[in-house]
Each structure stands twice: as structure tokens, then as C-alpha cells.
């Protein structure tokens, strides 16, 4: 920084001193480096930097390099995100963060203190028996604390008559003993005996006369305990949803989604940038079988189309299965599939604007190569994708599910043939009073359960210590369910949900504009 004039150095030190700050030598160099980017507006840049530092929660008025660098980075990200792009993607890569499932922090609920706390111990892949019971307890506690704030299930403070007649306060199953009349209980549907279903909470279990949806689903039921000890269900349903803002107020800044907590000032700044990112678009394809020549030709056609648009997509998301045959122990074409990934890299590399300005994210499907079919699924192995990375070195390979933070917006991607498996595992068909669309029933199920895959563990195994990676609390802005079923989009209680369909079978995909949460169902 020897080219910086002494007058500039003195000016910087003087202005910081006026604000009550003292700069260490390395911090001064960081400030001067930042100002060198704005030689025509040096004073304005310095004032902006000082304003932002004023808003920081600092431990000392003596600033080191790290304190200044943190604010400088945020300002440069903001400047890059609104910088004219010359006809290409308007989002700087810093505005888009990909969060792997295995790095999502785990939070548990303390029912005594009524607060969430972060789990800080080890989380081995092969958990002990206690980890399995913790999985169910944590799911139950998450929904129980949510329903306890719902006005319909809260005990009224006044009006004794209402308490006796119309109160829907949740009763623990253990407390049903000796009770008469109708009661509301909440529990997990469990098959504790062959052919017999029970409703189970943290205190006890009671046989029920009817099932609802899927085993292991948490439901709220209204009924009466009969003399034979069976709970006769009259009405049952899912725990009510909670508004996202209400959930955020309760967790008090804890980072459930992953990607780091943001201050209110940072959220406001990123929200403003998000509103300006009107040209950003994600192109999402699911079930992309690379061993199918027709699929490869269709991929090339999609790339050709987006190469020639005025503003290229910010992100392409390609979800498996990447092979038309299950990659199990009988699969012997690994080298061939490796070459197919190389051909995909060549297709992308042949489109210079996409290669330079778009990002490519890959999620494994349920039948792709991996150590097992347990969830969360590990990212595609490096030896399989080496040829692709030679052409697209910045390609991202993430686990399944995967999360994306677009400025302030939270987006969850999950590739699983969930609709078919949920319908097969359903104890009774869902009601058709509100809708007969199976996809809408699926969306309602996962959002009310606050879980991406509320199937029995015998149907879909889950790594016990990483069940929290599939939670949907607080509810994200958008949920992408990659499924081989029919392409669908559904807005449910403010949550945008869609299935891009099977690209290999139906030639369908989705163009999604995160700024407006607009879903364009597309096909070739």
C-alpha cells in the first residue's frame, strides 16, 4: 500500500478517531485496500464503511484486521450483487450459499426451560441405541412445543366454563387414566404389536381404533378412553402449522437452517439486494439419466436454449437418478457412467456463457452410487465425477437433502420418490374433502410434520444422529421435491412447493425465480 498518499492515511485515522475507534496497522491496511476500489468516491466509501462498523457489535474500540475485514466483505458482496452484469446472471456467487446436510447444526428442545439449545457432542454415523429413541423424542418435542403456542390448544387463563366445554388442551396419555369424557391427545402412531396400532407420547401408549396416514406420523386426536383401555378416536389430524415469523421469534436467532446467523442489519441489507435480483433464475431438473442417449440430447437442447437468453440462469440443479438402472451390488458399469458424466461436462463446456456465469449443483438420487440408501445421502463420489470436473471445475456436489440460501430466502431440495412410498405406507386413504390431489396431500403432510420424510424407518432408513437434517422448522420459503411422479406446483400457507417431474421420462423441468417465488413448469 505504499502508493497510498500520507494524506489519505491521516484522513482515515482522523475519521475513525472521531467515531471513537483506533486502527491497528493491519486494520488500516485493510481500510486502505477497500478505499482503493473506489478512487472516484473515496470519501463516500469511507463514510459508508464507518457507518457499517458503527452498527457492528464490537468487543473493543481498538479495531484489528478481522473486525474490519468482516464489514468490508459484506460491503463488497453488496456492491458486486447490484453491479451491472452485461447480460449475464445478476447474482454474485456470494449471494448464493449451498449448505450440505451433514454440516447443518442440531438443536434440541428443553421442555423444562422451554428453550432450544445446540447439541455440541459427537454425532457418529453409526449411533447407539439411545440415538434412535432420541430421534423420535426430538421430533415429538419439536411439534409439542409448537402446538403449545397455538391458541386452539392452549388452556384459557379465564372462563372456567370454556375450560370444561370447549378447551382443546393437550392431555398426556398417562393422564387419561381415571379421566372421563372427551380429551385431546398428541402422539406418534406406532405398531407396538403386529396388526395393532397405538398412539404413543413421552409418557405412555394407548391402543387406538383407527389409523391415520403413516406409521410414525405424529397426530393430534380427540376421543374418549373406553373401559377396555382403548382410546376411541373421533377426530384426528396433523398438529397445526405455525407461521414462520412466530417460529423465528421463539428460536431467538439460532441457526436452524445452516449457513450462519445474520444480524438484523445484515438481513435488511440482503433483503434489499434480493429484491433487486429480479433476473435471477434457477433451472431444476430431476431424474436425469445420463446413460440414456435421448436424455443427453434433451440436456443439450436445454443448454442451447438458455445459452441464448439475455440473462443466463444463476443456477442449474441436476438431481438423480443419474443412471436408469439401480447402482447396487449387481451394477457393473461404473466406468461407463463415469464417461457419461464426462460427456455432460463437454455439453456444458460447449456453452461458454453458461460455463462462465452459471453454477451447477448435483444431488444424488435414491438409486445412485453411495454407501447405502440411508438418509441423508452422501454426495456423488469424486471418482465418478472427475471427468465432469475437468470441464466444469466449479461444479458443486452436495448431499441429499441439500439447502440453499439465496440472500435471505431459504430453499430446500430433496430427491426421493416420496409420493409413491407415502401412498403405499398410508394406513387409510387421505380425506378428499379439501383436495383430491395426492401431491397437495404430500405437501401438507411434510409441512405439518416439519419433516421431509415422515416414513417408518423400516421403509426409509435414516441416520439416527442426523435426522435433524430433514427437519423443516422453521418452515423454509421454498421446498423442491424431486420425484418421478407428475410435475406439480403448489403454494401452501405461503410455502412454495413444487416437483419438477422426471426429465428422462417426461422431458419436464422447472424454471424458478427466487426473487418472486415464481414457478414456471416447463417441458421440451
Short mmCIF file of C-alpha atoms in Angstrom, two decimals:
data_model
loop_
_atom_site.label_atom_id
_atom_site.label_comp_id
_atom_site.label_asym_id
_atom_site.label_seq_id
_atom_site.Cartn_x
_atom_site.Cartn_y
_atom_site.Cartn_z
CA UNK A 1 0.00 0.00 0.00
CA UNK A 2 3.00 2.30 -0.43
CA UNK A 3 1.24 4.11 -3.30
CA UNK A 4 -1.41 5.44 -0.90
CA UNK A 5 -0.68 9.06 0.00
CA UNK A 6 0.12 10.09 3.55
CA UNK A 7 -2.84 12.48 3.41
CA UNK A 8 -5.22 9.58 2.82
CA UNK A 9 -3.77 7.63 5.74
CA UNK A 10 -4.15 10.62 8.06
CA UNK A 11 -7.70 11.23 6.83
CA UNK A 12 -8.69 7.63 7.56
CA UNK A 13 -7.15 7.67 11.02
CA UNK A 14 -8.75 11.02 11.84
CA UNK A 15 -12.26 9.95 10.76
CA UNK A 16 -12.02 6.70 12.72
CA UNK A 17 -10.82 8.62 15.77
CA UNK A 18 -13.80 11.00 15.52
CA UNK A 19 -16.08 7.94 15.65
CA UNK A 20 -14.22 6.66 18.72
CA UNK A 21 -12.16 3.95 17.01
CA UNK A 22 -8.42 3.25 16.93
CA UNK A 23 -7.00 1.29 13.99
CA UNK A 24 -4.23 -1.25 14.31
CA UNK A 25 -1.70 -1.26 11.46
CA UNK A 26 -3.18 -4.29 9.70
CA UNK A 27 -6.69 -2.85 10.08
CA UNK A 28 -5.56 0.41 8.49
CA UNK A 29 -4.15 -1.50 5.54
CA UNK A 30 -7.49 -3.32 5.15
CA UNK A 31 -9.35 0.02 5.07
CA UNK A 32 -6.94 1.49 2.52
CA UNK A 33 -7.28 -1.60 0.32
CA UNK A 34 -11.06 -1.18 0.38
CA UNK A 35 -10.85 2.54 -0.50
CA UNK A 36 -8.54 1.81 -3.44
CA UNK A 37 -11.52 0.19 -5.19
CA UNK A 38 -13.44 3.49 -5.09
CA UNK A 39 -10.91 6.16 -6.05
CA UNK A 40 -13.60 8.37 -7.55
CA UNK A 41 -15.79 8.15 -4.45
CA UNK A 42 -13.26 7.67 -1.69
CA UNK A 43 -14.98 9.87 0.92
CA UNK A 44 -18.40 8.27 0.36
CA UNK A 45 -16.89 4.77 0.61
CA UNK A 46 -15.12 5.69 3.85
CA UNK A 47 -18.29 7.13 5.39
CA UNK A 48 -20.25 4.01 4.39
CA UNK A 49 -17.61 1.77 5.94
CA UNK A 50 -17.70 3.77 9.18
CA UNK A 51 -21.50 3.64 9.31
CA UNK A 52 -21.45 -0.14 8.96
CA UNK A 53 -18.73 -0.55 11.59
CA UNK A 54 -20.82 1.62 13.93
CA UNK A 55 -23.64 -0.91 13.56
CA UNK A 56 -21.42 -3.85 14.49
CA UNK A 57 -21.37 -5.37 17.98
CA UNK A 58 -17.70 -4.87 18.81
CA UNK A 59 -15.86 -6.00 21.93
CA UNK A 60 -13.33 -3.19 21.74
CA UNK A 61 -12.89 0.23 20.17
CA UNK A 62 -9.42 -0.87 19.02
CA UNK A 63 -10.03 -2.46 15.64
CA UNK A 64 -7.94 -5.28 14.22
CA UNK A 65 -7.89 -6.61 10.67
CA UNK A 66 -10.58 -9.26 11.24
CA UNK A 67 -13.14 -6.76 12.53
CA UNK A 68 -12.65 -4.50 9.50
CA UNK A 69 -12.44 -7.37 7.01
CA UNK A 70 -15.83 -8.74 8.09
CA UNK A 71 -17.58 -5.46 7.28
CA UNK A 72 -15.55 -4.89 4.10
CA UNK A 73 -16.56 -8.34 2.82
CA UNK A 74 -20.25 -7.60 3.35
CA UNK A 75 -19.98 -4.29 1.51
CA UNK A 76 -18.13 -5.83 -1.40
CA UNK A 77 -20.73 -8.58 -1.66
CA UNK A 78 -23.47 -5.97 -1.78
CA UNK A 79 -21.60 -3.93 -4.37
CA UNK A 80 -21.00 -6.98 -6.55
CA UNK A 81 -24.59 -8.16 -6.35
CA UNK A 82 -26.00 -4.94 -7.80
CA UNK A 83 -23.20 -4.35 -10.30
CA UNK A 84 -24.39 -4.39 -13.96
CA UNK A 85 -23.74 -7.82 -15.43
CA UNK A 86 -23.57 -7.16 -19.14
CA UNK A 87 -26.42 -9.51 -20.00
CA UNK A 88 -25.38 -12.36 -17.75
CA UNK A 89 -26.51 -13.62 -14.37
CA UNK A 90 -27.03 -10.74 -11.96
CA UNK A 91 -26.25 -12.67 -8.77
CA UNK A 92 -22.74 -12.61 -7.45
CA UNK A 93 -21.75 -16.04 -6.21
CA UNK A 94 -21.57 -14.72 -2.67
CA UNK A 95 -25.36 -14.16 -2.76
CA UNK A 96 -25.94 -17.88 -3.16
CA UNK A 97 -24.83 -20.32 -0.48
CA UNK A 98 -25.08 -24.10 -0.73
CA UNK A 99 -25.39 -25.90 2.62
CA UNK A 100 -24.58 -29.60 2.82
CA UNK A 101 -26.89 -31.67 5.04
CA UNK A 102 -24.05 -33.03 7.15
CA UNK A 103 -22.98 -29.57 8.37
CA UNK A 104 -26.44 -28.41 9.48
CA UNK A 105 -26.33 -27.67 13.24
CA UNK A 106 -28.51 -29.77 15.52
CA UNK A 107 -30.83 -28.14 18.06
CA UNK A 108 -32.87 -29.87 20.75
CA UNK A 109 -35.75 -28.56 22.84
CA UNK A 110 -35.60 -28.38 26.63
CA UNK A 111 -39.21 -28.78 27.88
CA UNK A 112 -38.27 -27.59 31.37
CA UNK A 113 -36.56 -24.33 30.41
CA UNK A 114 -38.71 -24.09 27.26
CA UNK A 115 -35.76 -23.11 25.07
CA UNK A 116 -33.77 -24.66 22.24
CA UNK A 117 -30.11 -25.49 22.77
CA UNK A 118 -27.42 -26.60 20.34
CA UNK A 119 -26.12 -30.15 20.50
CA UNK A 120 -22.34 -29.88 20.78
CA UNK A 121 -21.32 -33.52 21.29
CA UNK A 122 -20.12 -36.04 18.74
CA UNK A 123 -22.62 -37.31 16.18
CA UNK A 124 -21.22 -40.59 14.79
CA UNK A 125 -22.79 -42.04 11.65
CA UNK A 126 -23.33 -45.33 13.50
CA UNK A 127 -25.25 -44.15 16.54
CA UNK A 128 -26.01 -46.21 19.62
CA UNK A 129 -29.49 -47.39 20.64
CA UNK A 130 -30.11 -44.15 22.53
CA UNK A 131 -29.77 -42.17 19.29
CA UNK A 132 -32.80 -43.94 17.85
CA UNK A 133 -35.02 -43.07 20.80
CA UNK A 134 -33.66 -39.51 20.71
CA UNK A 135 -34.79 -39.26 17.08
CA UNK A 136 -38.44 -39.89 17.99
CA UNK A 137 -38.30 -37.80 21.17
CA UNK A 138 -36.82 -34.81 19.36
CA UNK A 139 -39.44 -34.98 16.60
CA UNK A 140 -42.20 -35.15 19.19
CA UNK A 141 -40.82 -32.33 21.34
CA UNK A 142 -40.45 -30.09 18.27
CA UNK A 143 -44.14 -30.38 17.40
CA UNK A 144 -45.33 -30.34 21.03
CA UNK A 145 -43.63 -27.00 21.71
CA UNK A 146 -45.18 -25.65 18.53
CA UNK A 147 -48.72 -26.75 19.35
CA UNK A 148 -48.39 -25.41 22.91
CA UNK A 149 -48.39 -21.89 21.43
CA UNK A 150 -51.44 -22.47 19.25
CA UNK A 151 -54.44 -20.61 20.74
CA UNK A 152 -56.79 -23.52 19.96
CA UNK A 153 -54.72 -25.93 22.05
CA UNK A 154 -53.78 -23.61 24.90
CA UNK A 155 -55.53 -23.67 28.26
CA UNK A 156 -57.57 -20.46 28.72
CA UNK A 157 -56.49 -18.35 31.67
CA UNK A 158 -60.06 -17.28 32.46
CA UNK A 159 -63.59 -18.56 31.83
CA UNK A 160 -63.90 -21.86 33.71
CA UNK A 161 -66.88 -22.95 31.59
CA UNK A 162 -64.74 -22.77 28.43
CA UNK A 163 -62.09 -24.88 30.14
CA UNK A 164 -64.59 -27.67 30.71
CA UNK A 165 -66.55 -27.47 27.46
CA UNK A 166 -64.58 -26.21 24.51
CA UNK A 167 -60.92 -26.35 25.52
CA UNK A 168 -58.66 -28.40 23.23
CA UNK A 169 -55.78 -28.50 25.67
CA UNK A 170 -53.48 -31.47 25.02
CA UNK A 171 -53.61 -34.19 27.70
CA UNK A 172 -50.71 -36.57 28.22
CA UNK A 173 -51.66 -40.21 27.61
CA UNK A 174 -50.63 -41.17 31.12
CA UNK A 175 -53.12 -38.60 32.47
CA UNK A 176 -56.04 -40.34 30.71
CA UNK A 177 -56.19 -42.94 33.49
CA UNK A 178 -59.24 -42.18 35.59
CA UNK A 179 -60.45 -39.43 33.23
CA UNK A 180 -63.96 -39.38 31.83
CA UNK A 181 -65.29 -37.53 28.83
CA UNK A 182 -63.54 -36.47 25.67
CA UNK A 183 -59.89 -35.50 25.63
CA UNK A 184 -57.34 -34.26 23.10
CA UNK A 185 -54.06 -36.13 22.96
CA UNK A 186 -50.99 -35.90 20.75
CA UNK A 187 -48.77 -38.85 19.91
CA UNK A 188 -46.88 -40.93 17.40
CA UNK A 189 -48.70 -43.70 15.55
CA UNK A 190 -46.78 -46.86 16.49
CA UNK A 191 -47.29 -50.53 15.73
CA UNK A 192 -46.17 -51.92 19.08
CA UNK A 193 -47.88 -55.25 18.35
CA UNK A 194 -48.41 -56.92 14.99
CA UNK A 195 -51.58 -55.60 13.41
CA UNK A 196 -52.37 -53.29 16.36
CA UNK A 197 -51.71 -49.56 16.27
CA UNK A 198 -51.08 -47.39 19.29
CA UNK A 199 -50.86 -43.67 19.92
CA UNK A 200 -47.70 -43.05 21.93
CA UNK A 201 -46.30 -39.95 23.62
CA UNK A 202 -43.40 -39.48 26.05
CA UNK A 203 -45.43 -40.82 28.99
CA UNK A 204 -47.35 -43.87 27.78
CA UNK A 205 -49.10 -45.57 24.85
CA UNK A 206 -52.75 -46.32 24.24
CA UNK A 207 -54.39 -48.58 21.61
CA UNK A 208 -56.44 -46.70 19.01
CA UNK A 209 -59.40 -47.88 16.99
CA UNK A 210 -58.39 -46.25 13.72
CA UNK A 211 -55.17 -45.34 11.99
CA UNK A 212 -54.32 -42.15 10.16
CA UNK A 213 -51.81 -41.67 7.39
CA UNK A 214 -48.44 -43.31 8.05
CA UNK A 215 -46.92 -45.20 10.95
CA UNK A 216 -44.53 -42.90 12.90
CA UNK A 217 -46.64 -39.88 11.94
CA UNK A 218 -47.39 -37.51 14.82
CA UNK A 219 -51.09 -36.67 15.09
CA UNK A 220 -53.49 -34.81 17.36
CA UNK A 221 -56.57 -36.85 18.21
CA UNK A 222 -59.85 -36.15 20.02
CA UNK A 223 -61.66 -39.06 21.59
CA UNK A 224 -62.53 -40.99 24.72
CA UNK A 225 -60.81 -43.71 26.73
CA UNK A 226 -63.11 -46.74 26.79
CA UNK A 227 -63.42 -49.15 29.71
CA UNK A 228 -61.31 -51.74 27.87
CA UNK A 229 -58.38 -49.32 27.75
CA UNK A 230 -58.74 -48.48 24.05
CA UNK A 231 -58.80 -44.82 23.00
CA UNK A 232 -61.72 -44.35 20.62
CA UNK A 233 -60.73 -41.69 18.09
CA UNK A 234 -63.49 -39.38 16.90
CA UNK A 235 -61.41 -36.68 15.20
CA UNK A 236 -57.75 -36.61 14.28
CA UNK A 237 -55.37 -34.58 12.20
CA UNK A 238 -51.90 -33.15 11.98
CA UNK A 239 -50.52 -30.66 14.51
CA UNK A 240 -51.34 -27.15 13.23
CA UNK A 241 -48.70 -25.22 11.35
CA UNK A 242 -47.02 -22.18 12.83
CA UNK A 243 -46.21 -19.00 10.96
CA UNK A 244 -42.52 -18.79 10.06
CA UNK A 245 -42.07 -15.43 11.80
CA UNK A 246 -43.58 -16.82 15.01
CA UNK A 247 -41.13 -19.75 14.95
CA UNK A 248 -38.19 -17.41 14.32
CA UNK A 249 -39.19 -15.28 17.31
CA UNK A 250 -39.07 -18.33 19.57
CA UNK A 251 -35.68 -19.67 18.42
CA UNK A 252 -34.14 -16.23 19.05
CA UNK A 253 -31.57 -16.08 16.27
CA UNK A 254 -30.44 -19.73 16.41
CA UNK A 255 -29.28 -21.02 13.03
CA UNK A 256 -31.58 -24.00 12.36
CA UNK A 257 -31.14 -23.81 8.58
CA UNK A 258 -27.35 -23.66 8.45
CA UNK A 259 -25.21 -21.06 6.74
CA UNK A 260 -24.67 -18.84 9.77
CA UNK A 261 -26.80 -16.46 11.79
CA UNK A 262 -27.33 -12.93 10.49
CA UNK A 263 -27.84 -9.71 12.39
CA UNK A 264 -30.98 -7.67 11.74
CA UNK A 265 -28.88 -5.13 9.81
CA UNK A 266 -27.45 -7.85 7.59
CA UNK A 267 -30.91 -9.28 6.99
CA UNK A 268 -32.21 -5.87 5.93
CA UNK A 269 -29.27 -5.34 3.59
CA UNK A 270 -29.61 -8.77 2.00
CA UNK A 271 -33.36 -8.36 1.70
CA UNK A 272 -32.85 -5.16 -0.28
CA UNK A 273 -30.37 -6.93 -2.56
CA UNK A 274 -32.76 -9.84 -3.02
CA UNK A 275 -35.50 -7.54 -4.26
CA UNK A 276 -33.13 -6.20 -6.91
CA UNK A 277 -32.14 -9.67 -8.14
CA UNK A 278 -35.16 -9.89 -10.44
CA UNK A 279 -33.22 -11.53 -13.27
CA UNK A 280 -32.00 -14.50 -11.27
CA UNK A 281 -33.39 -17.87 -12.20
CA UNK A 282 -32.79 -21.46 -11.13
CA UNK A 283 -33.31 -24.29 -13.63
CA UNK A 284 -34.14 -27.54 -11.84
CA UNK A 285 -34.11 -30.99 -13.45
CA UNK A 286 -34.77 -34.29 -11.69
CA UNK A 287 -34.25 -37.92 -12.71
CA UNK A 288 -31.52 -37.09 -15.23
CA UNK A 289 -30.37 -40.50 -16.52
CA UNK A 290 -27.04 -39.87 -18.23
CA UNK A 291 -26.82 -43.40 -19.70
CA UNK A 292 -29.79 -42.61 -21.93
CA UNK A 293 -28.82 -41.03 -25.27
CA UNK A 294 -32.20 -39.35 -25.63
CA UNK A 295 -31.80 -37.73 -22.20
CA UNK A 296 -28.34 -36.42 -23.15
CA UNK A 297 -29.79 -34.93 -26.36
CA UNK A 298 -32.55 -33.25 -24.35
CA UNK A 299 -29.98 -31.85 -21.92
CA UNK A 300 -28.08 -30.35 -24.83
CA UNK A 301 -31.31 -28.77 -26.09
CA UNK A 302 -31.99 -27.21 -22.68
CA UNK A 303 -28.44 -25.82 -22.53
CA UNK A 304 -28.74 -24.46 -26.08
CA UNK A 305 -31.93 -22.64 -25.15
CA UNK A 306 -30.55 -20.97 -22.04
CA UNK A 307 -27.21 -20.14 -23.66
CA UNK A 308 -29.05 -17.73 -25.95
CA UNK A 309 -31.28 -15.93 -23.45
CA UNK A 310 -30.49 -12.36 -22.45
CA UNK A 311 -29.66 -13.25 -18.84
CA UNK A 312 -28.42 -16.79 -18.25
CA UNK A 313 -29.70 -18.74 -15.20
CA UNK A 314 -27.80 -18.27 -11.97
CA UNK A 315 -28.03 -21.93 -11.05
CA UNK A 316 -28.71 -25.30 -12.65
CA UNK A 317 -29.76 -28.03 -10.22
CA UNK A 318 -29.47 -31.57 -11.57
CA UNK A 319 -30.89 -34.32 -9.36
CA UNK A 320 -30.52 -38.07 -9.81
CA UNK A 321 -31.06 -40.78 -10.51
CA UNK A 322 -28.18 -40.35 -12.93
CA UNK A 323 -28.44 -43.92 -14.18
CA UNK A 324 -31.53 -45.74 -15.46
CA UNK A 325 -30.52 -48.87 -13.51
CA UNK A 326 -30.05 -49.02 -9.72
CA UNK A 327 -26.38 -48.72 -8.76
CA UNK A 328 -26.40 -51.68 -6.37
CA UNK A 329 -24.03 -54.61 -5.89
CA UNK A 330 -25.11 -56.06 -9.24
CA UNK A 331 -24.21 -52.85 -11.08
CA UNK A 332 -21.01 -53.22 -13.11
CA UNK A 333 -20.98 -50.17 -15.41
CA UNK A 334 -19.23 -47.65 -13.16
CA UNK A 335 -16.61 -46.79 -15.79
CA UNK A 336 -19.33 -46.21 -18.39
CA UNK A 337 -21.27 -43.92 -16.04
CA UNK A 338 -18.06 -42.05 -15.28
CA UNK A 339 -17.64 -41.39 -19.00
CA UNK A 340 -21.25 -40.19 -19.21
CA UNK A 341 -20.53 -37.56 -16.56
CA UNK A 342 -17.57 -36.52 -18.72
CA UNK A 343 -19.89 -36.14 -21.73
CA UNK A 344 -22.21 -33.98 -19.63
CA UNK A 345 -19.19 -31.82 -18.80
CA UNK A 346 -18.46 -31.50 -22.53
CA UNK A 347 -22.06 -30.44 -23.21
CA UNK A 348 -21.90 -27.75 -20.54
CA UNK A 349 -18.40 -26.68 -21.62
CA UNK A 350 -19.68 -26.14 -25.16
CA UNK A 351 -21.84 -23.28 -23.85
CA UNK A 352 -19.36 -20.57 -22.79
CA UNK A 353 -21.86 -18.18 -21.20
CA UNK A 354 -23.36 -20.92 -19.03
CA UNK A 355 -19.94 -22.26 -18.10
CA UNK A 356 -18.72 -18.83 -17.02
CA UNK A 357 -21.77 -17.30 -15.37
CA UNK A 358 -23.96 -20.19 -14.14
CA UNK A 359 -23.35 -22.59 -11.28
CA UNK A 360 -24.12 -26.30 -11.46
CA UNK A 361 -25.33 -28.24 -8.43
CA UNK A 362 -25.66 -32.05 -8.39
CA UNK A 363 -27.75 -34.07 -5.89
CA UNK A 364 -27.77 -37.89 -5.79
CA UNK A 365 -30.99 -39.80 -6.30
CA UNK A 366 -32.28 -42.77 -4.26
CA UNK A 367 -30.69 -45.35 -6.60
CA UNK A 368 -27.39 -43.57 -7.29
CA UNK A 369 -23.95 -44.72 -6.21
CA UNK A 370 -23.40 -44.42 -2.48
CA UNK A 371 -22.54 -46.38 0.65
CA UNK A 372 -26.24 -47.10 1.30
CA UNK A 373 -29.76 -45.83 0.69
CA UNK A 374 -29.97 -44.32 4.16
CA UNK A 375 -30.81 -40.60 4.52
CA UNK A 376 -29.16 -38.14 4.37
CA UNK A 377 -27.42 -39.48 1.26
CA UNK A 378 -23.78 -38.68 0.71
CA UNK A 379 -22.75 -36.59 -2.30
CA UNK A 380 -21.71 -38.35 -5.50
CA UNK A 381 -18.21 -39.84 -5.10
CA UNK A 382 -15.30 -37.91 -6.57
CA UNK A 383 -14.02 -40.78 -8.72
CA UNK A 384 -17.36 -40.79 -10.57
CA UNK A 385 -17.36 -37.07 -11.36
CA UNK A 386 -13.67 -36.41 -12.11
CA UNK A 387 -14.23 -36.24 -15.86
CA UNK A 388 -17.04 -33.70 -15.44
CA UNK A 389 -14.93 -31.53 -13.15
CA UNK A 390 -12.24 -31.28 -15.80
CA UNK A 391 -14.74 -29.28 -17.87
CA UNK A 392 -16.67 -27.62 -15.02
CA UNK A 393 -14.20 -27.17 -12.16
CA UNK A 394 -16.66 -25.14 -10.07
CA UNK A 395 -19.42 -27.80 -10.15
CA UNK A 396 -20.93 -28.45 -6.70
CA UNK A 397 -21.72 -31.96 -5.47
CA UNK A 398 -23.96 -31.94 -2.43
CA UNK A 399 -25.67 -34.47 -0.20
CA UNK A 400 -29.40 -35.21 -0.38
CA UNK A 401 -31.25 -33.29 1.02
CA UNK A 402 -29.50 -30.02 0.24
CA UNK A 403 -30.20 -26.47 1.31
CA UNK A 404 -29.62 -23.19 -0.46
CA UNK A 405 -29.63 -19.69 0.98
CA UNK A 406 -30.47 -17.09 -1.68
CA UNK A 407 -29.76 -13.86 0.19
CA UNK A 408 -32.41 -14.18 2.94
CA UNK A 409 -34.52 -16.85 1.25
CA UNK A 410 -34.27 -20.47 2.41
CA UNK A 411 -34.75 -23.21 -0.20
CA UNK A 412 -34.70 -26.97 0.47
CA UNK A 413 -34.02 -29.57 -2.24
CA UNK A 414 -34.95 -33.21 -1.65
CA UNK A 415 -34.75 -36.02 -4.21
CA UNK A 416 -36.82 -39.04 -3.25
CA UNK A 417 -39.76 -40.90 -4.80
CA UNK A 418 -41.73 -39.83 -1.77
CA UNK A 419 -45.28 -39.68 -3.11
CA UNK A 420 -45.40 -43.33 -4.18
CA UNK A 421 -43.89 -44.53 -0.91
CA UNK A 422 -46.17 -42.39 1.25
CA UNK A 423 -49.24 -43.69 -0.55
CA UNK A 424 -48.08 -47.29 -0.13
CA UNK A 425 -47.43 -46.78 3.57
CA UNK A 426 -50.65 -44.88 4.28
CA UNK A 427 -52.85 -46.59 6.86
CA UNK A 428 -56.05 -45.14 5.40
CA UNK A 429 -56.55 -43.00 2.27
CA UNK A 430 -56.36 -39.24 2.97
CA UNK A 431 -59.56 -37.25 3.05
CA UNK A 432 -60.77 -35.75 -0.23
CA UNK A 433 -62.89 -33.02 1.38
CA UNK A 434 -60.36 -30.23 0.74
CA UNK A 435 -58.43 -31.70 -2.19
CA UNK A 436 -58.04 -34.95 -4.09
CA UNK A 437 -54.57 -34.09 -5.40
CA UNK A 438 -52.01 -36.53 -3.93
CA UNK A 439 -49.17 -34.00 -4.26
CA UNK A 440 -51.07 -31.45 -2.19
CA UNK A 441 -51.66 -34.10 0.48
CA UNK A 442 -47.93 -34.87 0.43
CA UNK A 443 -47.00 -31.21 0.89
CA UNK A 444 -49.46 -30.87 3.77
CA UNK A 445 -48.01 -33.97 5.44
CA UNK A 446 -44.34 -32.96 5.38
CA UNK A 447 -45.01 -29.35 6.38
CA UNK A 448 -47.30 -30.22 9.30
CA UNK A 449 -44.84 -32.91 10.43
CA UNK A 450 -41.93 -30.44 9.99
CA UNK A 451 -40.00 -33.30 8.39
CA UNK A 452 -39.09 -34.15 4.80
CA UNK A 453 -39.55 -37.90 5.18
CA UNK A 454 -42.01 -38.95 7.92
CA UNK A 455 -41.95 -42.59 6.80
CA UNK A 456 -41.31 -45.52 9.14
CA UNK A 457 -37.61 -46.27 9.50
CA UNK A 458 -38.31 -49.76 8.20
CA UNK A 459 -39.47 -48.19 4.92
CA UNK A 460 -36.84 -45.43 4.70
CA UNK A 461 -33.82 -45.76 6.99
CA UNK A 462 -32.40 -42.52 8.40
CA UNK A 463 -29.06 -41.96 10.13
CA UNK A 464 -30.33 -41.54 13.69
CA UNK A 465 -27.91 -38.80 14.67
CA UNK A 466 -28.67 -36.80 11.50
CA UNK A 467 -32.46 -36.88 11.48
CA UNK A 468 -32.38 -33.13 12.18
CA UNK A 469 -31.07 -32.59 8.63
CA UNK A 470 -34.53 -33.47 7.32
CA UNK A 471 -36.46 -31.13 9.61
CA UNK A 472 -38.49 -28.25 8.24
CA UNK A 473 -38.53 -25.92 11.25
CA UNK A 474 -38.92 -23.02 10.90
CA UNK A 475 -40.67 -23.59 7.61
CA UNK A 476 -38.47 -22.64 4.63
CA UNK A 477 -39.65 -20.32 1.88
CA UNK A 478 -39.47 -23.00 -0.82
CA UNK A 479 -39.41 -26.82 -0.88
CA UNK A 480 -38.35 -28.65 -4.05
CA UNK A 481 -39.43 -32.30 -4.04
CA UNK A 482 -37.71 -34.15 -6.87
CA UNK A 483 -40.00 -37.07 -7.67
CA UNK A 484 -40.68 -39.31 -10.67
CA UNK A 485 -44.40 -38.56 -10.34
CA UNK A 486 -46.26 -35.94 -12.37
CA UNK A 487 -44.85 -32.41 -12.46
CA UNK A 488 -46.69 -30.22 -9.94
CA UNK A 489 -46.55 -26.88 -8.14
CA UNK A 490 -48.49 -25.92 -5.03
CA UNK A 491 -48.48 -22.89 -2.73
CA UNK A 492 -49.37 -23.99 0.79
CA UNK A 493 -49.75 -21.49 3.65
CA UNK A 494 -47.19 -19.22 1.99
CA UNK A 495 -44.68 -22.03 1.28
CA UNK A 496 -43.81 -22.58 -2.39
CA UNK A 497 -43.59 -26.31 -3.15
CA UNK A 498 -43.02 -27.98 -6.50
CA UNK A 499 -41.92 -31.18 -8.20
CA UNK A 500 -40.03 -30.72 -11.48
CA UNK A 501 -41.10 -34.21 -12.65
CA UNK A 502 -38.97 -36.78 -14.43
CA UNK A 503 -36.73 -35.21 -17.06
CA UNK A 504 -35.77 -38.59 -18.54
CA UNK A 505 -39.32 -39.95 -18.84
CA UNK A 506 -41.48 -36.86 -19.31
CA UNK A 507 -38.98 -34.19 -20.50
CA UNK A 508 -40.19 -31.87 -17.74
CA UNK A 509 -38.25 -29.39 -15.62
CA UNK A 510 -38.83 -26.16 -13.71
CA UNK A 511 -37.54 -22.62 -14.09
CA UNK A 512 -37.79 -20.93 -10.69
CA UNK A 513 -37.37 -17.21 -9.99
CA UNK A 514 -36.47 -16.91 -6.29
CA UNK A 515 -36.96 -13.15 -6.13
CA UNK A 516 -40.70 -13.51 -6.76
CA UNK A 517 -41.02 -17.24 -5.92
CA UNK A 518 -42.49 -17.72 -9.38
CA UNK A 519 -42.56 -21.33 -10.63
CA UNK A 520 -42.54 -21.94 -14.39
CA UNK A 521 -43.48 -25.55 -15.18
CA UNK A 522 -41.53 -26.29 -18.36
CA UNK A 523 -41.07 -29.16 -20.78
CA UNK A 524 -39.46 -29.95 -24.12
#
